[in-house]
Short mmCIF file of N, CA, C and O in Angstrom, two decimals:
data_model
loop_
_atom_site.label_atom_id
_atom_site.label_comp_id
_atom_site.label_asym_id
_atom_site.label_seq_id
_atom_site.Cartn_x
_atom_site.Cartn_y
_atom_site.Cartn_z
N MET A 208 0.84 -1.16 0.00
CA MET A 208 0.00 0.00 0.00
C MET A 208 0.90 1.24 0.00
O MET A 208 1.94 1.26 0.64
N ILE A 209 0.47 2.26 -0.68
CA ILE A 209 1.17 3.54 -0.73
C ILE A 209 0.22 4.60 -0.19
O ILE A 209 -0.96 4.63 -0.56
N ALA A 210 0.74 5.48 0.70
CA ALA A 210 -0.12 6.52 1.28
C ALA A 210 0.67 7.81 1.46
O ALA A 210 1.88 7.79 1.67
N ALA A 211 -0.05 8.92 1.40
CA ALA A 211 0.57 10.22 1.65
C ALA A 211 1.00 10.30 3.11
O ALA A 211 0.29 9.83 4.01
N ALA A 212 2.16 10.91 3.35
CA ALA A 212 2.67 11.06 4.70
C ALA A 212 1.78 11.96 5.54
O ALA A 212 1.75 11.85 6.76
N GLY A 213 1.05 12.85 4.91
CA GLY A 213 0.14 13.75 5.61
C GLY A 213 0.49 15.19 5.36
O GLY A 213 1.54 15.52 4.80
N ASN A 214 -0.36 16.07 5.80
CA ASN A 214 -0.19 17.50 5.58
C ASN A 214 -0.16 18.29 6.88
O ASN A 214 -0.67 19.41 6.96
N THR A 215 0.45 17.71 7.92
CA THR A 215 0.51 18.40 9.21
C THR A 215 1.67 19.39 9.30
O THR A 215 1.65 20.29 10.12
N GLY A 216 2.70 19.19 8.47
CA GLY A 216 3.90 20.02 8.56
C GLY A 216 4.75 19.70 9.77
O GLY A 216 5.64 20.45 10.12
N HIS A 217 4.47 18.57 10.40
CA HIS A 217 5.19 18.17 11.62
C HIS A 217 5.69 16.74 11.50
O HIS A 217 5.26 15.98 10.64
N ASP A 218 6.58 16.37 12.41
CA ASP A 218 7.03 14.99 12.55
C ASP A 218 5.94 14.28 13.35
O ASP A 218 5.89 14.38 14.57
N SER A 219 5.04 13.63 12.65
CA SER A 219 3.92 13.00 13.35
C SER A 219 3.48 11.73 12.64
O SER A 219 3.68 11.57 11.45
N PHE A 220 2.89 10.84 13.40
CA PHE A 220 2.33 9.61 12.86
C PHE A 220 1.00 9.93 12.18
O PHE A 220 0.13 10.56 12.78
N VAL A 221 0.87 9.53 10.94
CA VAL A 221 -0.38 9.74 10.20
C VAL A 221 -0.84 8.39 9.68
O VAL A 221 -0.07 7.64 9.09
N SER A 222 -2.10 8.08 9.91
CA SER A 222 -2.67 6.81 9.46
C SER A 222 -3.25 7.00 8.06
O SER A 222 -3.87 8.02 7.79
N PRO A 223 -3.05 6.08 7.15
CA PRO A 223 -2.39 4.79 7.28
C PRO A 223 -0.89 4.83 6.96
O PRO A 223 -0.22 3.82 7.05
N ALA A 224 -0.36 5.98 6.58
CA ALA A 224 1.03 6.05 6.12
C ALA A 224 2.05 5.59 7.15
O ALA A 224 3.11 5.09 6.79
N GLY A 225 1.77 5.72 8.43
CA GLY A 225 2.73 5.37 9.46
C GLY A 225 2.79 3.90 9.81
O GLY A 225 3.69 3.48 10.55
N PHE A 226 1.89 3.11 9.30
CA PHE A 226 1.87 1.69 9.65
C PHE A 226 2.94 0.91 8.90
O PHE A 226 3.39 1.30 7.81
N ALA A 227 3.31 -0.23 9.47
CA ALA A 227 4.27 -1.13 8.82
C ALA A 227 3.70 -1.61 7.49
O ALA A 227 2.49 -1.71 7.33
N ASN A 228 4.57 -1.89 6.56
CA ASN A 228 4.20 -2.38 5.22
C ASN A 228 3.44 -1.38 4.38
O ASN A 228 2.77 -1.74 3.42
N VAL A 229 3.50 -0.09 4.75
CA VAL A 229 2.91 0.98 3.95
C VAL A 229 4.04 1.89 3.49
O VAL A 229 4.88 2.31 4.30
N LEU A 230 4.11 2.17 2.21
CA LEU A 230 5.11 3.09 1.67
C LEU A 230 4.57 4.51 1.87
O LEU A 230 3.56 4.88 1.28
N SER A 231 5.23 5.27 2.74
CA SER A 231 4.78 6.62 3.09
C SER A 231 5.50 7.64 2.22
O SER A 231 6.73 7.66 2.15
N VAL A 232 4.75 8.53 1.57
CA VAL A 232 5.30 9.50 0.63
C VAL A 232 5.10 10.93 1.14
O VAL A 232 3.97 11.37 1.32
N ALA A 233 6.21 11.63 1.35
CA ALA A 233 6.18 13.04 1.73
C ALA A 233 6.22 13.90 0.46
O ALA A 233 6.44 13.39 -0.64
N ALA A 234 6.04 15.20 0.62
CA ALA A 234 6.04 16.12 -0.52
C ALA A 234 7.26 17.04 -0.48
O ALA A 234 7.72 17.44 0.58
N THR A 235 7.75 17.38 -1.67
CA THR A 235 8.83 18.35 -1.80
C THR A 235 8.32 19.58 -2.55
O THR A 235 7.31 19.51 -3.25
N ASP A 236 9.05 20.69 -2.39
CA ASP A 236 8.69 21.88 -3.16
C ASP A 236 9.39 21.83 -4.51
O ASP A 236 10.06 20.86 -4.85
N ARG A 237 9.26 22.88 -5.28
CA ARG A 237 9.80 22.91 -6.65
C ARG A 237 11.32 22.76 -6.69
O ARG A 237 11.88 22.27 -7.67
N LEU A 238 12.00 23.15 -5.62
CA LEU A 238 13.46 23.06 -5.58
C LEU A 238 13.95 21.78 -4.90
O LEU A 238 15.15 21.59 -4.73
N GLY A 239 13.04 20.90 -4.52
CA GLY A 239 13.42 19.64 -3.92
C GLY A 239 13.52 19.64 -2.41
O GLY A 239 13.80 18.61 -1.81
N ALA A 240 13.27 20.76 -1.79
CA ALA A 240 13.27 20.84 -0.33
C ALA A 240 11.93 20.32 0.19
O ALA A 240 10.95 20.31 -0.55
N PRO A 241 11.87 19.91 1.45
CA PRO A 241 10.58 19.46 1.98
C PRO A 241 9.53 20.56 1.86
O PRO A 241 9.79 21.73 2.15
N ALA A 242 8.34 20.21 1.40
CA ALA A 242 7.25 21.18 1.30
C ALA A 242 6.84 21.60 2.70
O ALA A 242 6.81 20.77 3.62
N ARG A 243 6.50 22.88 2.88
CA ARG A 243 6.21 23.43 4.21
C ARG A 243 5.05 22.71 4.90
O ARG A 243 4.98 22.65 6.11
N TYR A 244 4.14 22.14 4.15
CA TYR A 244 2.96 21.50 4.71
C TYR A 244 3.10 20.00 4.92
O TYR A 244 2.29 19.37 5.57
N SER A 245 4.13 19.39 4.33
CA SER A 245 4.26 17.94 4.35
C SER A 245 4.68 17.41 5.71
O SER A 245 5.58 17.94 6.36
N SER A 246 4.04 16.33 6.13
CA SER A 246 4.48 15.62 7.33
C SER A 246 5.82 14.98 7.04
O SER A 246 6.15 14.68 5.88
N PHE A 247 6.60 14.74 8.07
CA PHE A 247 7.92 14.15 7.90
C PHE A 247 8.24 13.29 9.12
O PHE A 247 7.49 13.27 10.08
N GLY A 248 9.36 12.58 9.06
CA GLY A 248 9.80 11.80 10.20
C GLY A 248 10.21 10.39 9.82
O GLY A 248 10.35 10.06 8.64
N SER A 249 10.38 9.57 10.83
CA SER A 249 10.91 8.22 10.64
C SER A 249 9.98 7.31 9.85
O SER A 249 10.42 6.30 9.31
N THR A 250 8.70 7.63 9.76
CA THR A 250 7.77 6.77 9.02
C THR A 250 7.74 7.09 7.53
O THR A 250 7.14 6.36 6.76
N VAL A 251 8.40 8.17 7.11
CA VAL A 251 8.42 8.54 5.69
C VAL A 251 9.48 7.73 4.96
O VAL A 251 10.62 7.63 5.39
N ASP A 252 9.10 7.14 3.83
CA ASP A 252 9.99 6.30 3.05
C ASP A 252 10.57 7.01 1.83
O ASP A 252 11.69 6.73 1.41
N ILE A 253 9.80 7.91 1.24
CA ILE A 253 10.21 8.53 -0.02
C ILE A 253 9.49 9.88 -0.14
O ILE A 253 8.48 10.11 0.51
N ALA A 254 10.03 10.75 -0.98
CA ALA A 254 9.40 12.05 -1.22
C ALA A 254 9.19 12.23 -2.72
O ALA A 254 9.94 11.70 -3.53
N ALA A 255 8.15 12.97 -3.06
CA ALA A 255 7.82 13.23 -4.46
C ALA A 255 7.40 14.70 -4.59
O ALA A 255 7.03 15.33 -3.60
N PRO A 256 7.46 15.25 -5.80
CA PRO A 256 7.07 16.65 -5.97
C PRO A 256 5.65 16.90 -5.51
O PRO A 256 4.72 16.20 -5.87
N GLY A 257 5.51 17.90 -4.65
CA GLY A 257 4.19 18.27 -4.15
C GLY A 257 3.87 19.72 -4.46
O GLY A 257 2.73 20.11 -4.50
N GLY A 258 4.91 20.51 -4.67
CA GLY A 258 4.70 21.91 -4.99
C GLY A 258 4.19 22.72 -3.83
O GLY A 258 4.00 22.22 -2.72
N ASP A 259 3.98 24.00 -4.06
CA ASP A 259 3.45 24.90 -3.04
C ASP A 259 2.92 26.13 -3.76
O ASP A 259 3.69 26.97 -4.21
N THR A 260 1.62 26.22 -3.88
CA THR A 260 1.02 27.33 -4.62
C THR A 260 1.07 28.65 -3.85
O THR A 260 0.59 29.66 -4.34
N HIS A 261 1.65 28.66 -2.65
CA HIS A 261 1.81 29.88 -1.87
C HIS A 261 3.20 30.49 -2.03
O HIS A 261 3.52 31.48 -1.39
N GLN A 262 4.06 29.88 -2.86
CA GLN A 262 5.43 30.36 -3.03
C GLN A 262 5.83 30.42 -4.49
O GLN A 262 5.23 29.76 -5.33
N ASP A 263 6.88 31.19 -4.76
CA ASP A 263 7.50 31.25 -6.08
C ASP A 263 9.02 31.20 -5.86
O ASP A 263 9.73 32.15 -6.13
N ARG A 264 9.49 30.08 -5.34
CA ARG A 264 10.91 29.94 -4.96
C ARG A 264 11.85 29.93 -6.16
O ARG A 264 13.01 30.24 -6.04
N ASP A 265 11.35 29.57 -7.34
CA ASP A 265 12.23 29.56 -8.51
C ASP A 265 12.15 30.88 -9.29
O ASP A 265 12.78 31.03 -10.33
N ALA A 266 11.40 31.84 -8.76
CA ALA A 266 11.32 33.21 -9.30
C ALA A 266 10.93 33.27 -10.78
O ALA A 266 11.43 34.10 -11.52
N ASP A 267 10.01 32.40 -11.19
CA ASP A 267 9.56 32.45 -12.58
C ASP A 267 8.25 33.24 -12.74
O ASP A 267 7.68 33.30 -13.82
N GLY A 268 7.77 33.84 -11.64
CA GLY A 268 6.56 34.64 -11.69
C GLY A 268 5.27 33.86 -11.56
O GLY A 268 4.19 34.42 -11.69
N ARG A 269 5.37 32.55 -11.33
CA ARG A 269 4.19 31.70 -11.18
C ARG A 269 4.27 30.92 -9.88
O ARG A 269 5.36 30.57 -9.43
N PRO A 270 3.13 30.60 -9.28
CA PRO A 270 3.16 29.77 -8.07
C PRO A 270 3.80 28.42 -8.35
O PRO A 270 3.71 27.92 -9.47
N ASP A 271 4.42 27.84 -7.35
CA ASP A 271 5.16 26.59 -7.53
C ASP A 271 4.30 25.35 -7.31
O ASP A 271 4.69 24.43 -6.61
N GLY A 272 3.13 25.31 -7.92
CA GLY A 272 2.29 24.12 -7.84
C GLY A 272 2.85 23.02 -8.73
O GLY A 272 3.83 23.22 -9.45
N VAL A 273 2.21 21.88 -8.69
CA VAL A 273 2.62 20.74 -9.52
C VAL A 273 1.53 20.48 -10.53
O VAL A 273 0.34 20.48 -10.18
N LEU A 274 1.91 20.25 -11.77
CA LEU A 274 0.93 19.95 -12.81
C LEU A 274 0.16 18.69 -12.44
O LEU A 274 0.71 17.77 -11.85
N SER A 275 -1.09 18.65 -12.80
CA SER A 275 -1.96 17.54 -12.46
C SER A 275 -2.73 17.09 -13.68
O SER A 275 -2.87 17.81 -14.65
N THR A 276 -3.25 15.88 -13.60
CA THR A 276 -4.11 15.38 -14.67
C THR A 276 -5.56 15.78 -14.43
O THR A 276 -6.41 15.51 -15.25
N ARG A 277 -5.83 16.44 -13.30
CA ARG A 277 -7.19 16.88 -12.98
C ARG A 277 -7.56 18.06 -13.87
O ARG A 277 -6.81 19.00 -14.02
N LEU A 278 -8.74 18.01 -14.43
CA LEU A 278 -9.21 19.09 -15.28
C LEU A 278 -9.90 20.14 -14.43
O LEU A 278 -10.66 19.80 -13.51
N PRO A 279 -9.69 21.43 -14.71
CA PRO A 279 -10.36 22.49 -13.95
C PRO A 279 -11.87 22.29 -13.98
O PRO A 279 -12.46 22.02 -15.02
N GLY A 280 -12.49 22.43 -12.81
CA GLY A 280 -13.93 22.30 -12.71
C GLY A 280 -14.44 20.87 -12.68
O GLY A 280 -15.64 20.63 -12.63
N ARG A 281 -13.54 19.90 -12.70
CA ARG A 281 -13.96 18.49 -12.69
C ARG A 281 -13.28 17.72 -11.57
O ARG A 281 -12.72 16.65 -11.76
N GLU A 282 -13.30 18.28 -10.36
CA GLU A 282 -12.67 17.65 -9.21
C GLU A 282 -13.37 16.36 -8.86
O GLU A 282 -14.55 16.22 -8.96
#
């Protein structure tokens, strides 16, 4: 099973990601640093791009979100 580490921004246990035999995935920002909102800690196994629409750390004039396959208005 694969689960998001959580969005607490703290080192905390989040269910189901913190359980044994679950691959826990944290989020990184556009520059590869931990995303400000992502949970972290010993239960995290891997990190993937998560972006942060509240920042423009790469100074390209656009928020640092991550492209998605979700279509606008079709959540």
